[in-house]
Every structure is written in structure tokens, then in C-alpha cells.
PDB file of C-alpha atoms in Angstrom:
ATOM      1  CA  MET A1413     -12.736 -86.383 -77.872  1.00 55.00           C
ATOM      2  CA  LEU A1414     -11.632 -84.714 -74.660  1.00 63.00           C
ATOM      3  CA  ASP A1415      -8.612 -86.943 -74.125  1.00 67.00           C
ATOM      4  CA  TRP A1416      -6.298 -84.033 -74.815  1.00 66.00           C
ATOM      5  CA  LEU A1417      -7.835 -82.182 -71.871  1.00 64.00           C
ATOM      6  CA  THR A1418      -7.689 -85.067 -69.395  1.00 67.00           C
ATOM      7  CA  ASP A1419      -4.161 -86.009 -70.499  1.00 67.00           C
ATOM      8  CA  ASN A1420      -2.960 -82.534 -69.549  1.00 71.00           C
ATOM      9  CA  LYS A1421      -4.861 -82.006 -66.321  1.00 75.00           C
ATOM     10  CA  ILE A1422      -3.646 -79.498 -63.761  1.00 77.00           C
ATOM     11  CA  PRO A1423      -1.564 -81.394 -61.135  1.00 78.00           C
ATOM     12  CA  VAL A1424      -3.655 -80.394 -58.108  1.00 76.00           C
ATOM     13  CA  GLY A1425      -3.206 -83.686 -56.268  1.00 77.00           C
ATOM     14  CA  LYS A1426       0.504 -84.006 -57.049  1.00 81.00           C
ATOM     15  CA  THR A1427       1.130 -80.431 -55.948  1.00 85.00           C
ATOM     16  CA  ALA A1428      -0.709 -80.975 -52.656  1.00 79.00           C
ATOM     17  CA  LYS A1429       1.229 -84.192 -52.076  1.00 80.00           C
ATOM     18  CA  ALA A1430       4.546 -82.422 -52.730  1.00 85.00           C
ATOM     19  CA  ILE A1431       3.623 -79.629 -50.307  1.00 83.00           C
ATOM     20  CA  PHE A1432       2.671 -82.089 -47.550  1.00 80.00           C
ATOM     21  CA  GLU A1433       5.865 -84.105 -48.081  1.00 81.00           C
ATOM     22  CA  TRP A1434       7.961 -80.934 -47.879  1.00 84.00           C
ATOM     23  CA  LEU A1435       6.166 -79.835 -44.701  1.00 82.00           C
ATOM     24  CA  GLN A1436       6.560 -83.275 -43.182  1.00 80.00           C
ATOM     25  CA  ALA A1437      10.289 -83.269 -43.930  1.00 81.00           C
ATOM     26  CA  ASN A1438      11.083 -79.691 -42.913  1.00 83.00           C
ATOM     27  CA  GLY A1439       8.440 -78.825 -40.334  1.00 81.00           C
ATOM     28  CA  ARG A1440       8.677 -81.799 -38.019  1.00 82.00           C
ATOM     29  CA  TRP A1441       9.875 -79.602 -35.134  1.00 83.00           C
ATOM     30  CA  PHE A1442       6.827 -77.354 -35.484  1.00 85.00           C
ATOM     31  CA  PHE A1443       4.310 -80.180 -35.708  1.00 84.00           C
ATOM     32  CA  ASP A1444       5.901 -82.010 -32.774  1.00 85.00           C
ATOM     33  CA  GLY A1445       5.708 -78.871 -30.656  1.00 88.00           C
ATOM     34  CA  LEU A1446       2.104 -78.211 -31.696  1.00 86.00           C
ATOM     35  CA  ASP A1447       1.213 -81.825 -30.972  1.00 87.00           C
ATOM     36  CA  HIS A1448       2.721 -81.564 -27.489  1.00 89.00           C
ATOM     37  CA  ALA A1449       0.939 -78.274 -26.734  1.00 90.00           C
ATOM     38  CA  LEU A1450      -2.478 -79.499 -27.912  1.00 89.00           C
ATOM     39  CA  ASP A1451      -2.034 -82.839 -26.189  1.00 89.00           C
ATOM     40  CA  SER A1452      -1.268 -81.022 -22.925  1.00 90.00           C
ATOM     41  CA  LEU A1453      -4.388 -78.865 -23.348  1.00 89.00           C
ATOM     42  CA  ILE A1454      -6.543 -81.937 -23.991  1.00 90.00           C
ATOM     43  CA  ASP A1455      -5.076 -83.823 -21.019  1.00 90.00           C
ATOM     44  CA  ALA A1456      -5.666 -80.849 -18.705  1.00 92.00           C
ATOM     45  CA  ILE A1457      -9.319 -80.433 -19.703  1.00 91.00           C
ATOM     46  CA  LEU A1458      -9.884 -84.179 -19.600  1.00 91.00           C
ATOM     47  CA  TRP A1459      -8.416 -84.329 -16.088  1.00 93.00           C
ATOM     48  CA  VAL A1460     -10.751 -81.570 -14.930  1.00 91.00           C
ATOM     49  CA  MET A1461     -13.744 -83.337 -16.477  1.00 91.00           C
ATOM     50  CA  GLN A1462     -13.028 -86.883 -15.300  1.00 90.00           C
ATOM     51  CA  THR A1463     -11.208 -86.601 -11.980  1.00 91.00           C
ATOM     52  CA  PRO A1464     -14.084 -85.243  -9.821  1.00 91.00           C
ATOM     53  CA  HIS A1465     -17.214 -87.255  -9.156  1.00 92.00           C
ATOM     54  CA  PRO A1466     -19.708 -86.920 -12.045  1.00 92.00           C
ATOM     55  CA  LEU A1467     -22.266 -85.240  -9.777  1.00 93.00           C
ATOM     56  CA  ILE A1468     -19.730 -82.537  -8.926  1.00 94.00           C
ATOM     57  CA  VAL A1469     -19.109 -81.854 -12.608  1.00 93.00           C
ATOM     58  CA  ILE A1470     -22.857 -81.780 -13.221  1.00 94.00           C
ATOM     59  CA  ALA A1471     -23.316 -79.332 -10.342  1.00 94.00           C
ATOM     60  CA  VAL A1472     -20.667 -77.046 -11.871  1.00 94.00           C
ATOM     61  CA  PHE A1473     -22.417 -77.076 -15.254  1.00 93.00           C
ATOM     62  CA  VAL A1474     -25.764 -76.367 -13.617  1.00 94.00           C
ATOM     63  CA  ALA A1475     -24.209 -73.470 -11.670  1.00 94.00           C
ATOM     64  CA  ILE A1476     -22.696 -72.063 -14.871  1.00 92.00           C
ATOM     65  CA  THR A1477     -26.081 -72.384 -16.559  1.00 91.00           C
ATOM     66  CA  TRP A1478     -27.800 -70.506 -13.740  1.00 92.00           C
ATOM     67  CA  TYR A1479     -25.133 -67.781 -13.746  1.00 90.00           C
ATOM     68  CA  LEU A1480     -25.459 -67.249 -17.517  1.00 86.00           C
ATOM     69  CA  GLN A1481     -29.196 -67.749 -17.982  1.00 86.00           C
ATOM     70  CA  ARG A1482     -30.813 -66.984 -14.599  1.00 86.00           C
ATOM     71  CA  SER A1483     -33.464 -69.563 -15.521  1.00 87.00           C
ATOM     72  CA  TRP A1484     -34.374 -72.475 -13.280  1.00 89.00           C
ATOM     73  CA  LYS A1485     -36.017 -74.224 -16.223  1.00 90.00           C
ATOM     74  CA  THR A1486     -32.823 -74.198 -18.281  1.00 90.00           C
ATOM     75  CA  SER A1487     -30.771 -75.255 -15.250  1.00 92.00           C
ATOM     76  CA  LEU A1488     -33.188 -78.109 -14.584  1.00 94.00           C
ATOM     77  CA  PHE A1489     -33.001 -79.183 -18.209  1.00 93.00           C
ATOM     78  CA  VAL A1490     -29.195 -79.301 -18.064  1.00 93.00           C
ATOM     79  CA  PHE A1491     -29.339 -81.296 -14.826  1.00 94.00           C
ATOM     80  CA  LEU A1492     -31.813 -83.804 -16.278  1.00 94.00           C
ATOM     81  CA  GLY A1493     -29.791 -84.028 -19.495  1.00 93.00           C
ATOM     82  CA  PHE A1494     -26.662 -85.037 -17.603  1.00 94.00           C
ATOM     83  CA  LEU A1495     -28.652 -87.517 -15.516  1.00 94.00           C
ATOM     84  CA  PHE A1496     -29.901 -89.072 -18.765  1.00 93.00           C
ATOM     85  CA  ILE A1497     -26.296 -89.397 -19.970  1.00 93.00           C
ATOM     86  CA  LEU A1498     -25.347 -91.109 -16.705  1.00 92.00           C
ATOM     87  CA  ASN A1499     -28.374 -93.375 -17.039  1.00 92.00           C
ATOM     88  CA  GLN A1500     -27.262 -94.442 -20.517  1.00 91.00           C
ATOM     89  CA  ASP A1501     -23.715 -95.078 -19.214  1.00 90.00           C
ATOM     90  CA  TYR A1502     -22.078 -92.599 -21.603  1.00 91.00           C
ATOM     91  CA  TRP A1503     -20.398 -90.365 -19.045  1.00 93.00           C
ATOM     92  CA  GLU A1504     -16.805 -91.152 -20.054  1.00 92.00           C
ATOM     93  CA  GLU A1505     -17.531 -90.727 -23.762  1.00 91.00           C
ATOM     94  CA  THR A1506     -19.406 -87.491 -23.067  1.00 92.00           C
ATOM     95  CA  THR A1507     -16.518 -85.994 -21.086  1.00 93.00           C
ATOM     96  CA  GLU A1508     -14.127 -86.962 -23.887  1.00 91.00           C
ATOM     97  CA  SER A1509     -16.335 -85.268 -26.482  1.00 91.00           C
ATOM     98  CA  LEU A1510     -16.742 -82.190 -24.261  1.00 91.00           C
ATOM     99  CA  THR A1511     -12.960 -82.095 -23.918  1.00 91.00           C
ATOM    100  CA  LEU A1512     -12.589 -82.075 -27.700  1.00 90.00           C
ATOM    101  CA  VAL A1513     -15.261 -79.378 -28.027  1.00 90.00           C
ATOM    102  CA  LEU A1514     -13.775 -77.167 -25.290  1.00 90.00           C
ATOM    103  CA  SER A1515     -10.260 -77.573 -26.724  1.00 91.00           C
ATOM    104  CA  ALA A1516     -11.544 -76.592 -30.156  1.00 90.00           C
ATOM    105  CA  CYS A1517     -13.282 -73.555 -28.625  1.00 91.00           C
ATOM    106  CA  VAL A1518     -10.083 -72.394 -26.923  1.00 91.00           C
ATOM    107  CA  VAL A1519      -8.042 -72.725 -30.121  1.00 92.00           C
ATOM    108  CA  CYS A1520     -10.700 -71.373 -32.510  1.00 92.00           C
ATOM    109  CA  MET A1521     -11.592 -68.323 -30.423  1.00 92.00           C
ATOM    110  CA  ALA A1522      -7.906 -67.573 -29.783  1.00 93.00           C
ATOM    111  CA  ILE A1523      -7.321 -67.602 -33.546  1.00 93.00           C
ATOM    112  CA  GLY A1524     -10.665 -66.398 -34.869  1.00 93.00           C
ATOM    113  CA  VAL A1525     -11.338 -63.307 -32.749  1.00 93.00           C
ATOM    114  CA  PRO A1526      -7.993 -61.534 -33.418  1.00 94.00           C
ATOM    115  CA  ILE A1527      -8.178 -62.366 -37.140  1.00 94.00           C
ATOM    116  CA  GLY A1528     -11.777 -61.132 -37.279  1.00 93.00           C
ATOM    117  CA  ILE A1529     -10.800 -57.868 -35.589  1.00 93.00           C
ATOM    118  CA  ALA A1530      -7.867 -57.384 -37.969  1.00 93.00           C
ATOM    119  CA  ALA A1531     -10.077 -58.136 -40.989  1.00 92.00           C
ATOM    120  CA  ALA A1532     -12.694 -55.625 -39.819  1.00 91.00           C
ATOM    121  CA  HIS A1533     -10.043 -52.897 -39.695  1.00 90.00           C
ATOM    122  CA  ARG A1534      -8.429 -53.937 -42.993  1.00 90.00           C
ATOM    123  CA  PRO A1535     -11.008 -54.547 -45.748  1.00 87.00           C
ATOM    124  CA  ARG A1536      -8.342 -55.819 -48.146  1.00 91.00           C
ATOM    125  CA  LEU A1537      -7.349 -58.494 -45.646  1.00 91.00           C
ATOM    126  CA  TYR A1538     -10.932 -59.744 -45.409  1.00 90.00           C
ATOM    127  CA  THR A1539     -11.216 -59.719 -49.205  1.00 91.00           C
ATOM    128  CA  ALA A1540      -8.162 -61.973 -49.348  1.00 91.00           C
ATOM    129  CA  LEU A1541      -9.476 -64.178 -46.515  1.00 91.00           C
ATOM    130  CA  ARG A1542     -12.952 -64.773 -47.940  1.00 91.00           C
ATOM    131  CA  PRO A1543     -12.002 -67.398 -50.553  1.00 91.00           C
ATOM    132  CA  VAL A1544      -9.820 -69.168 -47.972  1.00 90.00           C
ATOM    133  CA  LEU A1545     -12.663 -69.248 -45.445  1.00 89.00           C
ATOM    134  CA  ASP A1546     -15.071 -70.462 -48.127  1.00 88.00           C
ATOM    135  CA  LEU A1547     -12.649 -73.249 -49.033  1.00 85.00           C
ATOM    136  CA  MET A1548     -12.232 -74.286 -45.402  1.00 84.00           C
ATOM    137  CA  GLN A1549     -16.001 -74.534 -44.904  1.00 81.00           C
ATOM    138  CA  THR A1550     -16.903 -76.212 -48.196  1.00 84.00           C
ATOM    139  CA  LEU A1551     -14.052 -78.707 -48.558  1.00 80.00           C
ATOM    140  CA  PRO A1552     -15.297 -82.151 -47.414  1.00 79.00           C
ATOM    141  CA  THR A1553     -14.325 -82.596 -43.785  1.00 75.00           C
ATOM    142  CA  PHE A1554     -12.881 -86.047 -44.460  1.00 76.00           C
ATOM    143  CA  VAL A1555     -10.171 -84.375 -46.554  1.00 77.00           C
ATOM    144  CA  TYR A1556      -8.858 -82.646 -43.408  1.00 74.00           C
ATOM    145  CA  LEU A1557      -8.212 -86.030 -41.818  1.00 78.00           C
ATOM    146  CA  ILE A1558      -5.503 -86.927 -44.347  1.00 79.00           C
ATOM    147  CA  PRO A1559      -2.952 -84.188 -43.462  1.00 78.00           C
ATOM    148  CA  ALA A1560      -3.954 -84.483 -39.793  1.00 80.00           C
ATOM    149  CA  ILE A1561      -2.936 -88.157 -39.815  1.00 81.00           C
ATOM    150  CA  VAL A1562       0.217 -87.416 -41.830  1.00 78.00           C
ATOM    151  CA  PHE A1563       1.450 -84.728 -39.427  1.00 81.00           C
ATOM    152  CA  PHE A1564       0.058 -85.913 -36.069  1.00 81.00           C
ATOM    153  CA  GLY A1565      -0.662 -89.639 -36.321  1.00 79.00           C
ATOM    154  CA  ILE A1566      -3.695 -91.193 -34.657  1.00 80.00           C
ATOM    155  CA  GLY A1567      -5.481 -89.876 -31.570  1.00 81.00           C
ATOM    156  CA  MET A1568      -7.217 -86.836 -30.132  1.00 85.00           C
ATOM    157  CA  VAL A1569      -4.825 -84.249 -31.603  1.00 87.00           C
ATOM    158  CA  PRO A1570      -5.518 -84.969 -35.299  1.00 86.00           C
ATOM    159  CA  GLY A1571      -9.232 -84.963 -34.504  1.00 85.00           C
ATOM    160  CA  LEU A1572      -8.801 -81.563 -32.848  1.00 88.00           C
ATOM    161  CA  ILE A1573      -6.796 -80.206 -35.793  1.00 87.00           C
ATOM    162  CA  ALA A1574      -9.434 -81.317 -38.306  1.00 85.00           C
ATOM    163  CA  THR A1575     -12.135 -79.803 -36.106  1.00 87.00           C
ATOM    164  CA  VAL A1576     -10.322 -76.464 -35.804  1.00 89.00           C
ATOM    165  CA  ILE A1577      -9.777 -76.174 -39.572  1.00 87.00           C
ATOM    166  CA  PHE A1578     -13.466 -76.810 -40.187  1.00 87.00           C
ATOM    167  CA  VAL A1579     -14.766 -74.582 -37.372  1.00 90.00           C
ATOM    168  CA  VAL A1580     -12.442 -71.550 -37.217  1.00 91.00           C
ATOM    169  CA  PRO A1581     -14.088 -69.659 -40.130  1.00 92.00           C
ATOM    170  CA  ALA A1582     -17.230 -69.194 -37.983  1.00 91.00           C
ATOM    171  CA  PRO A1583     -15.655 -67.021 -35.236  1.00 93.00           C
ATOM    172  CA  ILE A1584     -13.628 -65.136 -37.856  1.00 94.00           C
ATOM    173  CA  ARG A1585     -16.706 -64.232 -39.900  1.00 92.00           C
ATOM    174  CA  LEU A1586     -18.928 -63.343 -36.939  1.00 93.00           C
ATOM    175  CA  THR A1587     -16.246 -61.280 -35.185  1.00 93.00           C
ATOM    176  CA  TYR A1588     -15.634 -59.425 -38.440  1.00 93.00           C
ATOM    177  CA  LEU A1589     -19.367 -58.839 -38.831  1.00 92.00           C
ATOM    178  CA  GLY A1590     -19.745 -57.533 -35.281  1.00 91.00           C
ATOM    179  CA  VAL A1591     -16.764 -55.185 -35.324  1.00 91.00           C
ATOM    180  CA  SER A1592     -17.317 -53.889 -38.855  1.00 90.00           C
ATOM    181  CA  SER A1593     -20.993 -53.118 -38.150  1.00 90.00           C
ATOM    182  CA  THR A1594     -20.198 -50.739 -35.292  1.00 88.00           C
ATOM    183  CA  PRO A1595     -22.157 -47.530 -36.043  1.00 89.00           C
ATOM    184  CA  GLN A1596     -20.025 -44.681 -37.319  1.00 88.00           C
ATOM    185  CA  PRO A1597     -21.584 -42.142 -34.881  1.00 88.00           C
ATOM    186  CA  LEU A1598     -20.262 -44.227 -31.959  1.00 86.00           C
ATOM    187  CA  LEU A1599     -16.783 -44.341 -33.468  1.00 86.00           C
ATOM    188  CA  GLU A1600     -16.821 -40.622 -34.228  1.00 87.00           C
ATOM    189  CA  ALA A1601     -17.966 -39.820 -30.689  1.00 88.00           C
ATOM    190  CA  ALA A1602     -15.157 -41.916 -29.243  1.00 86.00           C
ATOM    191  CA  ARG A1603     -12.574 -40.177 -31.408  1.00 85.00           C
ATOM    192  CA  ALA A1604     -14.049 -36.769 -30.578  1.00 86.00           C
ATOM    193  CA  PHE A1605     -13.434 -37.455 -26.882  1.00 84.00           C
ATOM    194  CA  GLY A1606      -9.825 -38.351 -27.642  1.00 84.00           C
ATOM    195  CA  ALA A1607     -10.005 -42.154 -27.530  1.00 84.00           C
ATOM    196  CA  THR A1608      -6.993 -43.943 -28.958  1.00 86.00           C
ATOM    197  CA  PRO A1609      -7.512 -46.767 -31.481  1.00 85.00           C
ATOM    198  CA  ARG A1610      -6.919 -49.293 -28.700  1.00 87.00           C
ATOM    199  CA  GLN A1611      -9.447 -47.590 -26.414  1.00 88.00           C
ATOM    200  CA  THR A1612     -11.957 -47.418 -29.267  1.00 89.00           C
ATOM    201  CA  LEU A1613     -11.533 -51.149 -29.864  1.00 88.00           C
ATOM    202  CA  TYR A1614     -11.894 -52.216 -26.228  1.00 88.00           C
ATOM    203  CA  LYS A1615     -14.544 -49.703 -25.103  1.00 88.00           C
ATOM    204  CA  VAL A1616     -16.692 -49.282 -28.229  1.00 89.00           C
ATOM    205  CA  GLU A1617     -16.179 -51.889 -30.929  1.00 90.00           C
ATOM    206  CA  LEU A1618     -15.808 -55.035 -28.830  1.00 90.00           C
ATOM    207  CA  PRO A1619     -18.762 -54.252 -26.510  1.00 90.00           C
ATOM    208  CA  TYR A1620     -20.929 -53.589 -29.561  1.00 90.00           C
ATOM    209  CA  ALA A1621     -19.669 -56.763 -31.258  1.00 90.00           C
ATOM    210  CA  PHE A1622     -20.082 -58.916 -28.125  1.00 90.00           C
ATOM    211  CA  PRO A1623     -23.407 -60.487 -29.238  1.00 89.00           C
ATOM    212  CA  GLN A1624     -21.861 -61.513 -32.558  1.00 90.00           C
ATOM    213  CA  ILE A1625     -18.748 -62.855 -30.845  1.00 90.00           C
ATOM    214  CA  MET A1626     -20.927 -64.930 -28.516  1.00 89.00           C
ATOM    215  CA  ALA A1627     -22.854 -66.177 -31.542  1.00 88.00           C
ATOM    216  CA  GLY A1628     -19.484 -67.186 -32.991  1.00 89.00           C
ATOM    217  CA  LEU A1629     -18.699 -69.087 -29.791  1.00 89.00           C
ATOM    218  CA  ASN A1630     -22.071 -70.823 -29.994  1.00 87.00           C
ATOM    219  CA  GLN A1631     -21.457 -71.791 -33.608  1.00 88.00           C
ATOM    220  CA  THR A1632     -17.966 -72.987 -32.718  1.00 90.00           C
ATOM    221  CA  ILE A1633     -19.374 -75.341 -30.097  1.00 88.00           C
ATOM    222  CA  MET A1634     -22.141 -76.681 -32.346  1.00 86.00           C
ATOM    223  CA  LEU A1635     -19.830 -77.227 -35.314  1.00 87.00           C
ATOM    224  CA  SER A1636     -17.190 -78.838 -33.093  1.00 87.00           C
ATOM    225  CA  LEU A1637     -19.759 -81.237 -31.713  1.00 86.00           C
ATOM    226  CA  SER A1638     -20.803 -82.113 -35.249  1.00 83.00           C
ATOM    227  CA  MET A1639     -17.235 -83.290 -35.864  1.00 82.00           C
ATOM    228  CA  VAL A1640     -17.072 -85.858 -33.047  1.00 78.00           C
ATOM    229  CA  VAL A1641     -18.059 -88.751 -35.329  1.00 78.00           C
ATOM    230  CA  ILE A1642     -15.578 -87.744 -38.020  1.00 81.00           C
ATOM    231  CA  ALA A1643     -12.840 -87.239 -35.408  1.00 83.00           C
ATOM    232  CA  ALA A1644     -13.478 -90.786 -34.177  1.00 84.00           C
ATOM    233  CA  LEU A1645     -12.280 -92.050 -37.555  1.00 81.00           C
ATOM    234  CA  VAL A1646      -8.750 -90.864 -36.720  1.00 80.00           C
ATOM    235  CA  GLY A1647      -8.710 -92.319 -33.222  1.00 79.00           C
ATOM    236  CA  ALA A1648     -10.271 -89.482 -31.230  1.00 82.00           C
ATOM    237  CA  ASP A1649     -12.170 -90.729 -28.191  1.00 85.00           C
ATOM    238  CA  GLY A1650     -15.699 -89.652 -27.379  1.00 86.00           C
ATOM    239  CA  LEU A1651     -19.264 -90.134 -28.490  1.00 87.00           C
ATOM    240  CA  GLY A1652     -18.210 -90.689 -32.077  1.00 86.00           C
ATOM    241  CA  VAL A1653     -16.633 -94.038 -31.192  1.00 88.00           C
ATOM    242  CA  PRO A1654     -19.896 -95.883 -30.411  1.00 90.00           C
ATOM    243  CA  VAL A1655     -21.495 -94.304 -33.502  1.00 88.00           C
ATOM    244  CA  VAL A1656     -18.710 -95.655 -35.717  1.00 86.00           C
ATOM    245  CA  ARG A1657     -18.919 -99.017 -33.940  1.00 88.00           C
ATOM    246  CA  ALA A1658     -22.673 -99.117 -34.514  1.00 89.00           C
ATOM    247  CA  LEU A1659     -22.135 -98.347 -38.191  1.00 84.00           C
ATOM    248  CA  ASN A1660     -19.566-101.108 -38.583  1.00 86.00           C
ATOM    249  CA  GLN A1661     -21.785-103.622 -36.787  1.00 87.00           C
ATOM    250  CA  VAL A1662     -25.077-102.344 -38.277  1.00 84.00           C
ATOM    251  CA  ASN A1663     -26.232-102.053 -34.658  1.00 87.00           C
ATOM    252  CA  THR A1664     -29.414 -99.980 -34.699  1.00 88.00           C
ATOM    253  CA  ALA A1665     -29.807 -99.884 -30.923  1.00 88.00           C
ATOM    254  CA  LEU A1666     -26.265 -98.658 -30.294  1.00 87.00           C
ATOM    255  CA  GLY A1667     -26.498 -96.132 -33.118  1.00 86.00           C
ATOM    256  CA  PHE A1668     -29.719 -94.511 -31.882  1.00 88.00           C
ATOM    257  CA  GLU A1669     -28.545 -94.635 -28.265  1.00 89.00           C
ATOM    258  CA  SER A1670     -25.243 -92.870 -28.893  1.00 88.00           C
ATOM    259  CA  GLY A1671     -26.767 -90.544 -31.483  1.00 87.00           C
ATOM    260  CA  PHE A1672     -29.478 -89.416 -29.087  1.00 90.00           C
ATOM    261  CA  VAL A1673     -26.862 -88.702 -26.414  1.00 91.00           C
ATOM    262  CA  ILE A1674     -25.027 -86.472 -28.913  1.00 89.00           C
ATOM    263  CA  VAL A1675     -28.281 -84.601 -29.568  1.00 89.00           C
ATOM    264  CA  VAL A1676     -28.849 -84.110 -25.822  1.00 91.00           C
ATOM    265  CA  VAL A1677     -25.312 -82.768 -25.362  1.00 90.00           C
ATOM    266  CA  ALA A1678     -25.756 -80.386 -28.308  1.00 88.00           C
ATOM    267  CA  ILE A1679     -29.056 -79.018 -26.980  1.00 89.00           C
ATOM    268  CA  MET A1680     -27.616 -78.559 -23.478  1.00 90.00           C
ATOM    269  CA  LEU A1681     -24.583 -76.656 -24.761  1.00 87.00           C
ATOM    270  CA  ASP A1682     -26.799 -74.484 -26.949  1.00 85.00           C
ATOM    271  CA  ARG A1683     -29.056 -73.630 -23.992  1.00 86.00           C
ATOM    272  CA  ILE A1684     -26.116 -72.916 -21.698  1.00 86.00           C
ATOM    273  CA  LEU A1685     -24.506 -70.474 -24.128  1.00 80.00           C
ATOM    274  CA  ASN A1686     -27.645 -68.884 -25.522  1.00 75.00           C
ATOM    275  CA  ILE A1687     -26.555 -65.436 -24.390  1.00 59.00           C
ATOM    276  CA  GLY A1688     -25.623 -62.181 -26.034  1.00 47.00           C
ATOM    277  CA  THR A1689     -27.698 -62.909 -29.129  1.00 45.00           C
ATOM    278  CA  LYS A1690     -29.918 -59.849 -28.620  1.00 42.00           C
ATOM    279  CA  ARG A1691     -28.826 -56.258 -28.407  1.00 40.00           C
TER     280      ARG A1691
END
């Protein structure tokens, strides 16, 4: 009875395929350059994480934790968490996952914060962005892997691209929320004292929005870490690899072991960056 409707369906899939084929044919120079830049970023972070002795890296993370939190309990927890990872022999996989997470943070914050600021100053821009951001966050993450493989092949870069597409709406939304919620009396006082728009942004709006921006960074890290298993499906190294292996082998021990390490890493990162959430 509804054959007439299904026989004349809107060509969503064919249109997407045509767009990807056109981009692949005409944008190869752009994707090759982006692949090289992201690959260099990943290699640099991975070198920093894996070249020193693990205890040195752990000491740096503990020092960062103390500097940000000023809590010996949190610092001790981070230290014990890394010792647990070493005990389970997941140090290499952990550094690879942290590299992916840190790379995603660099890219997402570099994109998300400026767009969030621009959207806060231009309500029409945010109105146009909202459906795009909703689509990026609700579209199944596995769908992102298809164009990532088409444009970048197999490896860490397509995993990073898929992660960025999924994660970048968080810093955009939270930066927009922080900047747009700046009280009008503060803005009027700044203008009354002759502050330029740039000075108002840097000395009033951004300091007021700092807690929200830090919350965006925290969300970026958590969401990026949630993508490590999915990124492993396109050849990205890290903690997702043993999880996928455990799934393929129906290996309960390996699955719980690697999954628990991911949980420990997530909790440590959350505790390290649990700053700026209160005004």
C-alpha cells in the first residue's frame, strides 16, 4: 500500500555517497595535508609520553595534579592509578589512548572555543549551528568511521577525526553558554570605562566563562576517552585494541581487565581536571 512512497524515497544515501566521492576526487590535497599535520601531532605527543621512563611520566602527572588540585589525596590517587596500570601491563596502550585523547583536546578546543565565542556574539550563527551540533552528537558514532576511512585510511588519524567530530560540539556549547551568560552589568561597566570589544572579551567575558570552558575541556576528555574502543575499529592503537580483541575472542578476563583500566584512566583524568567548575 505504501510502495509508491518507498519507490520514490529521498536519495539521502546516494547524495552522501556523491558528496564523499567528489570530496575524495577534488580534495585529496587538503586531506593529505590534514593527515600529515594530525599525524605529526600524534607522533609528537606519543614521543613525549613513551620516550621517558614510565615513572618520570607518572611523576609529571602527579605534579600537574598537585598544581591544579592542591590535594595530596587526589595526587596519591593518580599515583596509585598509574601504578595499577603498570601492574596490569597496559602502559603502552594507556599512553596511546592518552595521546589520542590529548590530540582530540588540542583540536577540539582550538576549534570549539573560537566558534563558541563567535556564536555567543552572533545569536543567528548559534541558531544555525544548533541543528548541526545536534546532528553531530546524535548520529551514531560508527557512521563517522566510514568517511574517516575513505579520506584517511586506517590508523590513528581516522580515529582522531571520528573522535573530534563526535566531541567538538561539547566545547562549542559550553563556551557559548559561558560567554553568553556574562551579566549585562559587567559588560556595561566595561564599556563605561572605555573598554574595546577585544578588551571586554579578554578581561570580562572569558574570565567569567572560564568555569564553563574548563567544563567543556573536561567533557572533551571524557567523551574522547569513550571513543577509544570505537577508534580501535579503524586501526587506532590504545586501550580499545584489547577490548575489541576480547570481544572477538569472547575473552571475559581480557575484557574486564582492559575495561577496568579504561575506567581508572577516566577517573584519574576527571580528578586531575576537576577545576573551575565553581564560581
